[in-house]
Structure formats: structure tokens, C-alpha cells
CSV table of C-alpha atoms and ligand atoms in Angstrom, one decimal:
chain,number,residue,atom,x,y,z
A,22,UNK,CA,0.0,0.0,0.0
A,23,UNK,CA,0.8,3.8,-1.0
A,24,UNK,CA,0.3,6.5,1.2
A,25,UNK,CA,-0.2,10.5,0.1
A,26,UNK,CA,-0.6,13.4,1.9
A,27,UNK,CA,-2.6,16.4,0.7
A,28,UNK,CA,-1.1,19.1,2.9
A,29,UNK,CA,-4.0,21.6,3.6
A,30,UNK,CA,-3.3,22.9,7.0
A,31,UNK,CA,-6.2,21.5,9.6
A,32,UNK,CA,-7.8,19.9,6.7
A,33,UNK,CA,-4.9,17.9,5.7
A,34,UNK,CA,-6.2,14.0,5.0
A,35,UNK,CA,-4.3,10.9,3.6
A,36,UNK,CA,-4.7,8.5,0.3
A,37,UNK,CA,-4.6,5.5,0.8
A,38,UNK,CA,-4.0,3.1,-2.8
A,39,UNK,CA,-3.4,-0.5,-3.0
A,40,UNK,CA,-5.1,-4.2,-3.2
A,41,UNK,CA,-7.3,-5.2,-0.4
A,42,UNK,CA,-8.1,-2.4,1.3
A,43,UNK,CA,-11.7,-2.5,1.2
A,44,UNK,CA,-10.6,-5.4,3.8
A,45,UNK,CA,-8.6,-3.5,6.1
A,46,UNK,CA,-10.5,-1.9,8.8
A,47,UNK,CA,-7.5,-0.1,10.6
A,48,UNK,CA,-7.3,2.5,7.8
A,49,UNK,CA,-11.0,4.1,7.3
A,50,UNK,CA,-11.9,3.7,12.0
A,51,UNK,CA,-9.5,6.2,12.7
A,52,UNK,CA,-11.3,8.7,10.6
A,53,UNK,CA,-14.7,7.4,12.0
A,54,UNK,CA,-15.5,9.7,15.5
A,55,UNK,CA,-19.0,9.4,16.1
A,56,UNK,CA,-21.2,6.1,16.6
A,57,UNK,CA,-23.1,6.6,13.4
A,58,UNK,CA,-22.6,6.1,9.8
A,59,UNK,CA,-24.3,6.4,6.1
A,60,UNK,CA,-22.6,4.6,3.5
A,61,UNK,CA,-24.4,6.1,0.2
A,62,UNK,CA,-23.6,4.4,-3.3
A,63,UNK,CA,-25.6,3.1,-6.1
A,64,UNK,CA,-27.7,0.2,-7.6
A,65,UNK,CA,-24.7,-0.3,-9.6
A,66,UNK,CA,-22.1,-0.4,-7.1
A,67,UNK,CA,-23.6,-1.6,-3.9
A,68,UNK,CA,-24.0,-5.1,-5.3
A,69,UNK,CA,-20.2,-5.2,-5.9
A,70,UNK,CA,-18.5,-3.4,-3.0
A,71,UNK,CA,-21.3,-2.5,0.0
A,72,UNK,CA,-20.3,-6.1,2.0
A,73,UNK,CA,-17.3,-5.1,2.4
A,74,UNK,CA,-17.6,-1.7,3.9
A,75,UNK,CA,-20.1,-3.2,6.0
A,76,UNK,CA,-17.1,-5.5,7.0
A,77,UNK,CA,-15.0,-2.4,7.7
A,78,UNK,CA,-17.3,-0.3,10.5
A,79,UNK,CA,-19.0,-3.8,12.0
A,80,UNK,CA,-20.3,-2.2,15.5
A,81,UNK,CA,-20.4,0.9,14.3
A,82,UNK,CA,-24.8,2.0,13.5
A,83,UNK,CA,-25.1,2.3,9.9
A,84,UNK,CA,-27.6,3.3,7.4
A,85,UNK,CA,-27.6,2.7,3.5
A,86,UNK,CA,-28.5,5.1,0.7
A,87,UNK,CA,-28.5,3.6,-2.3
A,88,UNK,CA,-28.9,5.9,-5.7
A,89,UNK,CA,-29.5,5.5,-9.0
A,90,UNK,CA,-27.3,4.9,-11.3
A,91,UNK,CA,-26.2,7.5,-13.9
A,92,UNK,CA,-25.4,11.8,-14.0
A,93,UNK,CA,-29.0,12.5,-14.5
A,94,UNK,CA,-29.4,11.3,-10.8
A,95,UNK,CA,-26.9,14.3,-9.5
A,96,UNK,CA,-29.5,16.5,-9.0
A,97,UNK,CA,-31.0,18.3,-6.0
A,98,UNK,CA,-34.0,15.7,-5.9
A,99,UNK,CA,-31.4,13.2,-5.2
A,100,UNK,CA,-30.1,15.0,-2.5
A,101,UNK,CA,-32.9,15.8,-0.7
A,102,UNK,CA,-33.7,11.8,-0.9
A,103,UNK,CA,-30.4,11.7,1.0
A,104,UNK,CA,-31.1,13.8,3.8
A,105,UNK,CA,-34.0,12.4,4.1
A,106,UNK,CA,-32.9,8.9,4.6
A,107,UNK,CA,-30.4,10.4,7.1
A,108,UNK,CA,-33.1,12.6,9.2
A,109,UNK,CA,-35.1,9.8,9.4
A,110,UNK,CA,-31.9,7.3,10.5
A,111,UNK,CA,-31.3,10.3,13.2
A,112,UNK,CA,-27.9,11.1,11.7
A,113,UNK,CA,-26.4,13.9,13.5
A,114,UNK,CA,-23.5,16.4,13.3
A,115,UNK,CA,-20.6,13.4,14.5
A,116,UNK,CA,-22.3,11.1,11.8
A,117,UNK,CA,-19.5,10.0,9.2
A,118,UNK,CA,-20.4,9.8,6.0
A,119,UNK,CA,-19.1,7.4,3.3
A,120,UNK,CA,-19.2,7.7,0.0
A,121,UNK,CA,-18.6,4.8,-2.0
A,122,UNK,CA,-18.7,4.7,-6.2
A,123,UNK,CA,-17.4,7.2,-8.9
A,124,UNK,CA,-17.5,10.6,-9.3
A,125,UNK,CA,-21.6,10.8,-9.1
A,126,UNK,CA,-21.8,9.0,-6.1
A,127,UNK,CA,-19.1,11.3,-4.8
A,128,UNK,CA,-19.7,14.5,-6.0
A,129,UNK,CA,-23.5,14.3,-4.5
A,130,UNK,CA,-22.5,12.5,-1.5
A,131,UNK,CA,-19.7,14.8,-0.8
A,132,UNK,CA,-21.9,17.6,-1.2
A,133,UNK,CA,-24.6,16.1,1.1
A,134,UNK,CA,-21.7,15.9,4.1
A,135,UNK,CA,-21.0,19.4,3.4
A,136,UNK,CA,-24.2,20.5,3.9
A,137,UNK,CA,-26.2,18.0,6.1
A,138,UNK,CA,-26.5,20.2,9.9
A,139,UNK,CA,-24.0,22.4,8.6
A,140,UNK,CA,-21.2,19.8,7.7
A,141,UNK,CA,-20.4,16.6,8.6
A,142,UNK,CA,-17.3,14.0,8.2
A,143,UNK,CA,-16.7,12.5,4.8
A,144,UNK,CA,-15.0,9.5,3.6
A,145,UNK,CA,-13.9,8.8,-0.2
A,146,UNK,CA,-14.4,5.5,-1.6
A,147,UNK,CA,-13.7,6.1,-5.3
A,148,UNK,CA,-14.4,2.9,-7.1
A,149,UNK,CA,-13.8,4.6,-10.4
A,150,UNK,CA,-10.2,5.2,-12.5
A,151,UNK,CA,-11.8,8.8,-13.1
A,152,UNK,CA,-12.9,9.1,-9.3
A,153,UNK,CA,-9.6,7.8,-7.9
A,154,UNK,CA,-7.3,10.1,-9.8
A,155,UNK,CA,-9.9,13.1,-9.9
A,156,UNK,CA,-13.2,13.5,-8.5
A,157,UNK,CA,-12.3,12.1,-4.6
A,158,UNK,CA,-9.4,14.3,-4.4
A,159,UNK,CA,-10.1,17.8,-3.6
A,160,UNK,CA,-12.9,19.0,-1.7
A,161,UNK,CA,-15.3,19.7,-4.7
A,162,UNK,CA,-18.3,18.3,-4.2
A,163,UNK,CA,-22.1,19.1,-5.7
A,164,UNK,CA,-24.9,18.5,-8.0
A,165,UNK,CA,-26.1,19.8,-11.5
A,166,UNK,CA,-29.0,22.2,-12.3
A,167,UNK,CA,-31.5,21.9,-15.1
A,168,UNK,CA,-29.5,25.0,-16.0
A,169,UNK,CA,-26.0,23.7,-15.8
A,170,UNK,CA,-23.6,21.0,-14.9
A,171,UNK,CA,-21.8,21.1,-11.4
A,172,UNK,CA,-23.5,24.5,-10.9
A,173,UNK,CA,-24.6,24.4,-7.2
A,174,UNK,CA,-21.5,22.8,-4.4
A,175,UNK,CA,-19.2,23.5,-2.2
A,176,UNK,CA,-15.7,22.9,-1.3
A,177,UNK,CA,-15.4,19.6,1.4
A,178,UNK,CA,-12.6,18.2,2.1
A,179,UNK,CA,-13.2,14.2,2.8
A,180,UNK,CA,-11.1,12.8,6.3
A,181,UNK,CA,-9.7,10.6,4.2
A,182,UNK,CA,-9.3,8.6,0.4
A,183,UNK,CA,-9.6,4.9,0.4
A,184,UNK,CA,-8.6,3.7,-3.2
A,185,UNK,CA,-8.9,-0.3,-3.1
A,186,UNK,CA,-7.3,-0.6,-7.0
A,187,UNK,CA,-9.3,-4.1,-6.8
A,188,UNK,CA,-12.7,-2.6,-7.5
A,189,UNK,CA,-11.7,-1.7,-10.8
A,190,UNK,CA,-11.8,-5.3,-12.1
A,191,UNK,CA,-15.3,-4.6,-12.6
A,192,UNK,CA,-15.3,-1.5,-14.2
A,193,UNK,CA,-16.3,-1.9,-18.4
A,194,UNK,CA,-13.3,-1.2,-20.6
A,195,UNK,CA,-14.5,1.8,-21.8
A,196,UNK,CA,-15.1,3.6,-18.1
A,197,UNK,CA,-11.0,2.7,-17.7
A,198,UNK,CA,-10.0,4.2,-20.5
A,199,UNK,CA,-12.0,7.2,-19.9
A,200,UNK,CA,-10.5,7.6,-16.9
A,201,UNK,CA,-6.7,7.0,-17.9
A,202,UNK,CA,-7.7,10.2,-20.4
A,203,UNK,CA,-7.3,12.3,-16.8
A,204,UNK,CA,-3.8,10.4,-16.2
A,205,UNK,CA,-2.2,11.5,-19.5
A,206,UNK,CA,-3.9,14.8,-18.6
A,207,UNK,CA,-1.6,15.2,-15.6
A,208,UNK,CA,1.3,14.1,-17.7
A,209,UNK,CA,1.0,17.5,-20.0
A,210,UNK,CA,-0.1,19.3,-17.3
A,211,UNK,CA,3.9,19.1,-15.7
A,212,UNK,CA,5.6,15.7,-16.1
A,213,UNK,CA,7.0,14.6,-19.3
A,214,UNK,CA,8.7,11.9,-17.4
A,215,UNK,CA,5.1,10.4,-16.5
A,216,UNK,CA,4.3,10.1,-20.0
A,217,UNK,CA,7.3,8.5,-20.8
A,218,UNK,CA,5.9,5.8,-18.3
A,219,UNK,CA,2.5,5.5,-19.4
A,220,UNK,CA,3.9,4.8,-22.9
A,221,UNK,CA,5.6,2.4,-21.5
A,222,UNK,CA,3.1,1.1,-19.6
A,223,UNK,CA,-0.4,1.3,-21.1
A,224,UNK,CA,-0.9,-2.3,-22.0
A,225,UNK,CA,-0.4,-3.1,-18.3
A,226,UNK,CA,-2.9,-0.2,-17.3
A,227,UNK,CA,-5.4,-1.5,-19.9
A,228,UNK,CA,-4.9,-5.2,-18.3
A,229,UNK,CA,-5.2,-3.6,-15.0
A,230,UNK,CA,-1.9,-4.9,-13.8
A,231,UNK,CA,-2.4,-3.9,-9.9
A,232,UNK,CA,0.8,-2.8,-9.7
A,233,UNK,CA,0.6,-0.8,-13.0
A,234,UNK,CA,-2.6,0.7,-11.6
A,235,UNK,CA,-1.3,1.8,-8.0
A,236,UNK,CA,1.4,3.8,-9.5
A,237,UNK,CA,-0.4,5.6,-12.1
A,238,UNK,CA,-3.0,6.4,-9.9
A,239,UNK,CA,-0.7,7.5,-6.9
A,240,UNK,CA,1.6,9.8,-9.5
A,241,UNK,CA,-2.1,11.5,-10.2
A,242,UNK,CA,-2.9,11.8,-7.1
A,243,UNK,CA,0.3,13.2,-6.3
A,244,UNK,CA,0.3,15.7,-9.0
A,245,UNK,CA,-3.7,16.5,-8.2
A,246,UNK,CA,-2.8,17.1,-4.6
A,247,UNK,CA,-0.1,19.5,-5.2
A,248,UNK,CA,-2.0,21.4,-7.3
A,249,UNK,CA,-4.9,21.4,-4.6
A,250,UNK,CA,-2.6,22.3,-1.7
A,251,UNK,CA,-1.1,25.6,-3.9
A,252,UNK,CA,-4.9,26.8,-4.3
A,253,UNK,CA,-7.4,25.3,-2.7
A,254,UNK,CA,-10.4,27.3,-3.9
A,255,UNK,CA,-9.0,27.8,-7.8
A,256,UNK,CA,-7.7,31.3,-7.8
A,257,UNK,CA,-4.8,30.7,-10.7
A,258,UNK,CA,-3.0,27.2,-10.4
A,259,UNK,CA,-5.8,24.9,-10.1
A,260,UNK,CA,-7.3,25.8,-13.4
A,261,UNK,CA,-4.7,23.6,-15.3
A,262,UNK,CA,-6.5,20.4,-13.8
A,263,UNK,CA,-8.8,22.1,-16.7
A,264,UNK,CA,-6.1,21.0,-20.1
A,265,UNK,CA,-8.5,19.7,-22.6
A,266,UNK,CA,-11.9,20.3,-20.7
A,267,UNK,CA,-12.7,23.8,-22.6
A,268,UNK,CA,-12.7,21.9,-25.8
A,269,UNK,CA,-13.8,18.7,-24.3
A,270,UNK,CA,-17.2,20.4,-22.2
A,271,UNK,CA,-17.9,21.9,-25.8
A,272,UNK,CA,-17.6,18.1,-26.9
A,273,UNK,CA,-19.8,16.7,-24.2
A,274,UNK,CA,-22.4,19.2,-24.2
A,275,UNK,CA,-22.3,19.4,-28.4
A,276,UNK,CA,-23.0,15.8,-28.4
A,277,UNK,CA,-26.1,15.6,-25.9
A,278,UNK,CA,-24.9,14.4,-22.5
A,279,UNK,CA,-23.8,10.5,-22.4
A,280,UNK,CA,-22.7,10.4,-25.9
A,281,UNK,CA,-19.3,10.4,-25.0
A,282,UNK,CA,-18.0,9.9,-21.7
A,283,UNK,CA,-16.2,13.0,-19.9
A,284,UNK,CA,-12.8,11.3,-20.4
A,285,UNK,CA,-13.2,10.6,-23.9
A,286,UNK,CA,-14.1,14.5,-24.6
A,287,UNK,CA,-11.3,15.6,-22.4
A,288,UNK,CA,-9.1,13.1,-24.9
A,289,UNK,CA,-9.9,15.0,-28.2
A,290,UNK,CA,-10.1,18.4,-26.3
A,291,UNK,CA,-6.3,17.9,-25.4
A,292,UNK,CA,-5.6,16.5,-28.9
A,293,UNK,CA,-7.0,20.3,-29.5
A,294,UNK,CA,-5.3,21.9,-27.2
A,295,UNK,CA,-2.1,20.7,-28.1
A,296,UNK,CA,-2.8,21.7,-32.4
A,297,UNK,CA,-3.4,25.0,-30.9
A,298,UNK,CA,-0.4,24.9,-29.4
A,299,UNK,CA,1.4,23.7,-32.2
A,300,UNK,CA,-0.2,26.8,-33.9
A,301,UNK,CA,1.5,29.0,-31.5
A,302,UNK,CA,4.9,27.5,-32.3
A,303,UNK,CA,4.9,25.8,-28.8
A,304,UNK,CA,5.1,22.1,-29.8
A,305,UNK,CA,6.2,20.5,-32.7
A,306,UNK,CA,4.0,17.8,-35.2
A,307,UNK,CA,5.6,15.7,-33.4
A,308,UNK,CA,4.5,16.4,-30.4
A,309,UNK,CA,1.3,16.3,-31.7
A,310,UNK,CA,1.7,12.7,-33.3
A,311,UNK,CA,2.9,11.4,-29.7
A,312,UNK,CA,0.5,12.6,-27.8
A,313,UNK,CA,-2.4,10.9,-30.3
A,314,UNK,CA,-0.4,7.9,-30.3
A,315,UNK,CA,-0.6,7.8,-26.4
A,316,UNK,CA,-4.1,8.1,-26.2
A,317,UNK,CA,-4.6,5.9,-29.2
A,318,UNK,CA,-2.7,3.2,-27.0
A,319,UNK,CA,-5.7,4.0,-24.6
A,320,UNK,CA,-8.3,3.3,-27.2
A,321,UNK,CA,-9.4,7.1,-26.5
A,322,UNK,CA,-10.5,9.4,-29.4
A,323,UNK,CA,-8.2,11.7,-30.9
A,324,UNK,CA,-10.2,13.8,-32.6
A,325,UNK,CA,-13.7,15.9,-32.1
A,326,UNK,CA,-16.7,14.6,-33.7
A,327,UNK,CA,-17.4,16.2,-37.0
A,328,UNK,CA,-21.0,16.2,-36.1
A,329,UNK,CA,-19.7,19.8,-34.2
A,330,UNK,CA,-19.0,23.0,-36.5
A,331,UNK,CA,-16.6,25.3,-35.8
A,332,UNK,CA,-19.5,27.9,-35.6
A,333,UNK,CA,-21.1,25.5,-33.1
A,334,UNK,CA,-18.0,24.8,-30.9
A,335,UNK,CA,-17.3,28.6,-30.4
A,336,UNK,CA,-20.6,29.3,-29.6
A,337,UNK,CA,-20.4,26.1,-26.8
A,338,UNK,CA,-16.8,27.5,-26.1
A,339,UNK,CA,-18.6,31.1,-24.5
A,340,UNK,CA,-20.0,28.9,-22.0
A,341,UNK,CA,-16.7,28.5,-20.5
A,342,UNK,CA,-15.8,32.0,-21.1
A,343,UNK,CA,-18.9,33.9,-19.5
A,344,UNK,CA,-17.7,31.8,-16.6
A,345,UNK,CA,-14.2,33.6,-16.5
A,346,UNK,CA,-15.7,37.2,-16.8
A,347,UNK,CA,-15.7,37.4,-20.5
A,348,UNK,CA,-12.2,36.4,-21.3
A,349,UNK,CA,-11.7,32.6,-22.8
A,350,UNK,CA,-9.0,30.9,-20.6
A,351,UNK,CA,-7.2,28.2,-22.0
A,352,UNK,CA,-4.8,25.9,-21.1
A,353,UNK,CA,-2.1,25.5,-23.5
A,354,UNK,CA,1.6,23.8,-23.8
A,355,UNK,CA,4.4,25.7,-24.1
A,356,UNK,CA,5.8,21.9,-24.5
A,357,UNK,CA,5.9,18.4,-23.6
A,358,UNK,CA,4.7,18.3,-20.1
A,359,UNK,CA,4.7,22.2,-19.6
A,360,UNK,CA,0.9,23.3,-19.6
A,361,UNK,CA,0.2,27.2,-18.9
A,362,UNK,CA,-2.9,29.0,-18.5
A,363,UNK,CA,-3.8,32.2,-20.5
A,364,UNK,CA,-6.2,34.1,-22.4
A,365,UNK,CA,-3.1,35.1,-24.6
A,366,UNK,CA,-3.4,33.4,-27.8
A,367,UNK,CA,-4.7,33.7,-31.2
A,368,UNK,CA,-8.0,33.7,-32.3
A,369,UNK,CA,-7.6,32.8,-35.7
A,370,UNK,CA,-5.7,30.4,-34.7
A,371,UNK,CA,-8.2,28.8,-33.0
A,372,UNK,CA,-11.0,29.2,-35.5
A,373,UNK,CA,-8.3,26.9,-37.6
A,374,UNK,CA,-8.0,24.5,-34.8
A,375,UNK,CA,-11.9,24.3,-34.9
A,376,UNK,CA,-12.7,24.2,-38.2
A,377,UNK,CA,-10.7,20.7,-38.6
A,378,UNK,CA,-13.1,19.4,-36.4
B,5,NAD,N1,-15.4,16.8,-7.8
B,5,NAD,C1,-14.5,16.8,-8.8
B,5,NAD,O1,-13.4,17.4,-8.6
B,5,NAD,C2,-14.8,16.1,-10.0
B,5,NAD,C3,-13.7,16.0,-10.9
B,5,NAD,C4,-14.0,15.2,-12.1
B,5,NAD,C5,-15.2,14.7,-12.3
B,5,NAD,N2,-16.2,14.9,-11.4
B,5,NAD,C6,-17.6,14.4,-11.7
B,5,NAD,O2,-17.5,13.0,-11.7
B,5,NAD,C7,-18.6,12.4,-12.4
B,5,NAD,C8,-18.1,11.3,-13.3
B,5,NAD,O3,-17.5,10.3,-12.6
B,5,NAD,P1,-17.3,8.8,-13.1
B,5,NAD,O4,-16.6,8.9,-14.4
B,5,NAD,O5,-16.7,8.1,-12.0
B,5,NAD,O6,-18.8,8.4,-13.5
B,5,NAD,P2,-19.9,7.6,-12.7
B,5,NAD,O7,-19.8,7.9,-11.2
B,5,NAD,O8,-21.1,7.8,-13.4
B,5,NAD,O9,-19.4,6.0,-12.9
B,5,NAD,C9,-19.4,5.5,-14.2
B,5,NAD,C10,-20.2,4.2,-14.2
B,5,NAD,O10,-19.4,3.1,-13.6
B,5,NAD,C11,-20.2,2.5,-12.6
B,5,NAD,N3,-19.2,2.0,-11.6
B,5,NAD,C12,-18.6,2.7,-10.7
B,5,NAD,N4,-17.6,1.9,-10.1
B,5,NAD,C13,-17.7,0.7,-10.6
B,5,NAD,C14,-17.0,-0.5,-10.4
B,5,NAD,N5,-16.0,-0.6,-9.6
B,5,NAD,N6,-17.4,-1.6,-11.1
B,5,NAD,C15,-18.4,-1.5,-12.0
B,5,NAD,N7,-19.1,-0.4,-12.3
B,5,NAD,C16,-18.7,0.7,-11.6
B,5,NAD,C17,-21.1,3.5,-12.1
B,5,NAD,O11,-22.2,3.0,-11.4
B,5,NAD,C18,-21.5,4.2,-13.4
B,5,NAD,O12,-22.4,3.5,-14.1
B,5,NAD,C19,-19.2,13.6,-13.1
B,5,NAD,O13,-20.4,13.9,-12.5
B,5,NAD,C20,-18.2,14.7,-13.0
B,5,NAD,O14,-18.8,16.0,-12.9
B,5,NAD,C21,-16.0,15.6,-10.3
B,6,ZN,ZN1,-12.1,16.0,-16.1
């Protein structure tokens, strides 16, 4: 087992990644105060995983919420059904929460602790690639409105991360490599020598080699943590956990929700990203080539569909940008494993970079 810090003062909690640790009690009681806890997951993931965390708090009073399955759940319905369950369980303010599942079950769960009697304790479960090397780590928690994704949250930090890499034995192929999309992301974000790795390395990932998997997903967490510990609340740094999702948001959104998963958007986005880039002079064609070959290895998509205009992506683009005051942020290479953030670039450029779509 692997242990990570993420260093944020008072709210400081570990990772912990490795096999078997959905059967090792000694890491998730320490985080557990009160006498109570709610274990929340979904018809999906319940059936798989829900024994054993029953196995880890035996003694301990718990009540289960299970969800549906699926984003359209991650509303403010569903969170109402979980305080529900939890007023009427008697949870109070030393309840525990534990979240167990991907980035849904997470990201509504996480919000529930942070707003159930004020805020409660939370505990990460990410049963996910996308959750463990993303969602679980952070604080960011919430639930979508008619009006927007992810538009109503708040920052939580969980007590601590439990990433058992054996739960992903049962994830489909195409959820993995949707998550090992936010892997190579972290690669170009700031370490060309990761990449070098994961070239190396993919066909292990992809036949979910434990060992293969703890270290990719500990290198991610490590690079997501940093980031996370240098600013918290996303004033500057933390925006570069956004390579690929300007494009990749226009994808998802272009497409109709569900169409292509979130990691397979953020896949073509950074293939986008990086052509702008190359526009700029920043990385070479073959730069470019490697990086679709590495996500090729990954059986992600290296291109946007051409279903999307280039009149219809910049007009899903100014979603992003209304949210940034009026000025389009994106985050660009300045080279392999060297991702900036800036509104600086060129806008015919870009109209290029779209129209090849
Ligand atoms: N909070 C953050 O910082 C952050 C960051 C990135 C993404 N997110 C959010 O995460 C969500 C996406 O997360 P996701 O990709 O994990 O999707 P998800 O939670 O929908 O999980 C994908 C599918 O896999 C199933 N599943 C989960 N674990 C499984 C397992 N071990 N075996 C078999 N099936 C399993 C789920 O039930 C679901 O059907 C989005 O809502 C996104 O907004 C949040
Ligand atoms: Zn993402």
C-alpha cells in the first residue's frame, strides 16, 4: 500500500492506494468519531463493494442510501432523498459519511456531508479510475441544475481517500480508459517523465496490472494534490487540472450528455489543445503525433466529432468564457509536459484549430 498526503493545513487528510483495502479496517476507523454512519452508493455499485464496507465499521450503526445509477441522478432531488434517509436514520453532526462509487456517487455525496447540519465528516471510496485520480481528491463536491452541470456545491474536504485498486476489475473497458484520459492529462499538465511511463506502460494499465494501476494512480494523485494544496479554492494554479476540458465540455455538451463519456471529450479536447499549441509554435508535429499515439494506446479518441462546427463549438466555447468574466482561458503547452494557462493566444488560430473538427 501507498500512502499521500494532501497538505492543507487543519484539513490535511491521507490517500490510501493499494489491493485489499476495502478489507482492512484499521485505515478508514480512525477517521470514523461518532457512533453513526451512512454509507451512500448506487444500484450499480452496492451489489459489488457495499459487503465489504459493512465489514470495515462492523459495531459501528449504519444506514444505507443507495442511488440511482447514472449523472442524470446528480440533481437536488437526489439530495434531498439523501437527507431524508439520514433525518429519518437520526444522523447527527458526529455522523461519518461514506461515499462509495465514482465521481456521481461522490460528488453528490460529498456535497450532502458538506451540507447536512451544517457539515459533517466524509470518507472517499472512489471505485472509479476517473474518481480515484480526480473527483475524490479535492474538496469539490455538488450536483447539476436543469440550468448547468456542477452548478450548485461547495468545497469539502473528505477525512480521508480509500482507493482499493481491486474494485476496478469490474469497471467496463471503456469507463477505464475514460478515466486513464485524466492520467495522460496530468502528464502534460507538468511531467514529461510520466508520460514517458505511461507509454511504456499502457498495455499493463489497460490489463489492470495492480501494480501498473497503483502507480499511475498514486503519480495522479500526487500531482492532483499538489495542485490542490497551492490553491485550494481555484484562484490561478488549479485551473490547469482544466487542459482539454474547454474543448472537451464543448464536446460533451455538443454531443447531448452520455454520448461520449467525460474522459473521452477531455481526450480529443487535449488532442486540440495541443494543435493550438502547435499553432502557436509551442510544440512540434511531433509532439502532436505522440500525444495521439498515447491516447490511441488507450483506445481514447483523438479527434472531435465532426457532427460539431466550428461555428457550433465557439458558440459552446462562450459557455466557458462567460464563466471567466468574458475572457476565454485556455490551457495550452508551451511543450511536452509544460501546460500554462492564459487568455493570450490567437484567435484565428483557434478558428483553424476548430474548423478541422
Ligand atoms: N469533484 C471533482 O473534482 C470532479 C472531478 C472530475 C469529475 N467529477 C464528476 O465525476 C462524475 C463522473 O464520474 P465517473 O466517471 O466516475 O462516473 P460515474 O460515477 O457515473 O461512474 C461510471 C459508471 O461506472 C459504474 N461503476 C462505478 N464503479 C464501478 C465498479 N468498480 N465496477 C463497475 N461499475 C462501476 C457507475 O455505477 C457508473 O455506471 C461527473 O459527474 C463529474 O462532474 C467531479
Ligand atoms: Zn475531467
Amino acid at each position: 500500500m501507498k500512502t499521500l498526503h494532501v497538505d492543507l493545513g487543519e484539513r490535511s487528510y491521507p490517500i490510501h492506494i493499494g489491493q485489499g483495502l476495502l478489507q482492512q479496517a484499521d485505515l478508514i476507523l480512525p477517521h470514523i468519531h461518532g457512533k453513526t454512519t451512512v454509507t451512500v452508493s448506487n444500484e450499480t455499485v452496492a451489489p459489488l463493494y457495499i459487503d465489504s464496507v459493512h465489514g470495515l465499521i462492523e459495531g459501528i450503526e449504519n444506514t444505507d442510501v443507495i442511488l440511482p445509477d447514472g449523472e442524470q441522478y446528480k440533481t437536488a432531488e437526489t439530495l434531498g432523498k439523501i437527507y431524508t434517509q439520514m433525518l429519518q436514520a437520526h444522523c447527527d453532526r458526529k455522523t461519518t459519511l461514506l461515499a462509495l462509487g465514482g465521481g456521481v456517487v461522490g460528488d453528490v455525496a460529498g456535497f450532502a456531508s458538506a451540507s447536512y447540519q451544517r457539515g459533517i465528516h466524509f470518507i472517499q471510496i472512489p471505485t472509479t479510475l476517473l474518481a480515484m485520480v480526480d473527483s475524490s481528491v479535492g474538496g469539490k463536491t455538488g450536483i447539476n441544475h436543469p440550468l448547468g452541470k456542477n452548478m450548485i456545491g461547495a468545497f469539502h474536504q473528505p477525512q480521508c481517500v480509500i482507493i482499493d485498486t481491486d474494485t476496478l476489475n469490474t469497471l467496463d473497458d471503456r469507463q477505464l480508459s475514460a478515466g486513464i484520459a485524466e492520467v495522460i492529462k496530468y502528464g502534460y499538465i507538468n511531467d514529461a517523465d510520466f508520460l514517458q511511463w505511461l507509454g511504456q506502460n499502457m498495455d499493463k494499465l489497460l490489463n489492470r496490472e495492480p501494480e501498473a494501476l497503483a502507480y499511475a494512480i498514486y503519480r495522479s494523485c500526487q500531482h492532483k494534490s499538489d495542485i490542490v494544496a497551492a490553491d485550494e479554492k481555484e484562484a490561478g494554479q488549479r485551473a490547469l487540472l482544466n487542459l482539454g476540458h474547454t474543448f472537451g465540455h464543448a464536446i460533451e455538451t455538443g454531443m447531448g450528455y452520455g454520448k461520449w463519456l467525460h474522459g473521452e471529450a477531455i481526450s480529443a479536447g487535449m488532442v486540440m489543445a495541443a494543435e493550438l499549441s502547435r499553432e502557436h509554435g509551442w510544440l512540434s508535429d511531433s509532439d502532436v503525433a505522440g500525444m495521439r499515439s498515447l491516447l490511441n494506446k488507450a483506445n481514447l479518441p483523438v479527434a472531435p466529432p465532426a457532427e460539431i462546427s466550428a461555428e457550433r463549438f465557439s458558440e459552446l466555447m462562450s459557455i466557458d468564457k462567460k464563466v471567466q468574466d468574458g475572457v476565454l482561458h485556455l490551457v495550452l503547452m508551451k511543450g511536452v509536459g509544460e501546460s500554462i494557462v492564459t487568455s493570450d493566444f490567437d484567435h484565428g488560430a483557434l478558428q483553424k484549430v476548430l474548423a478541422r473538427g
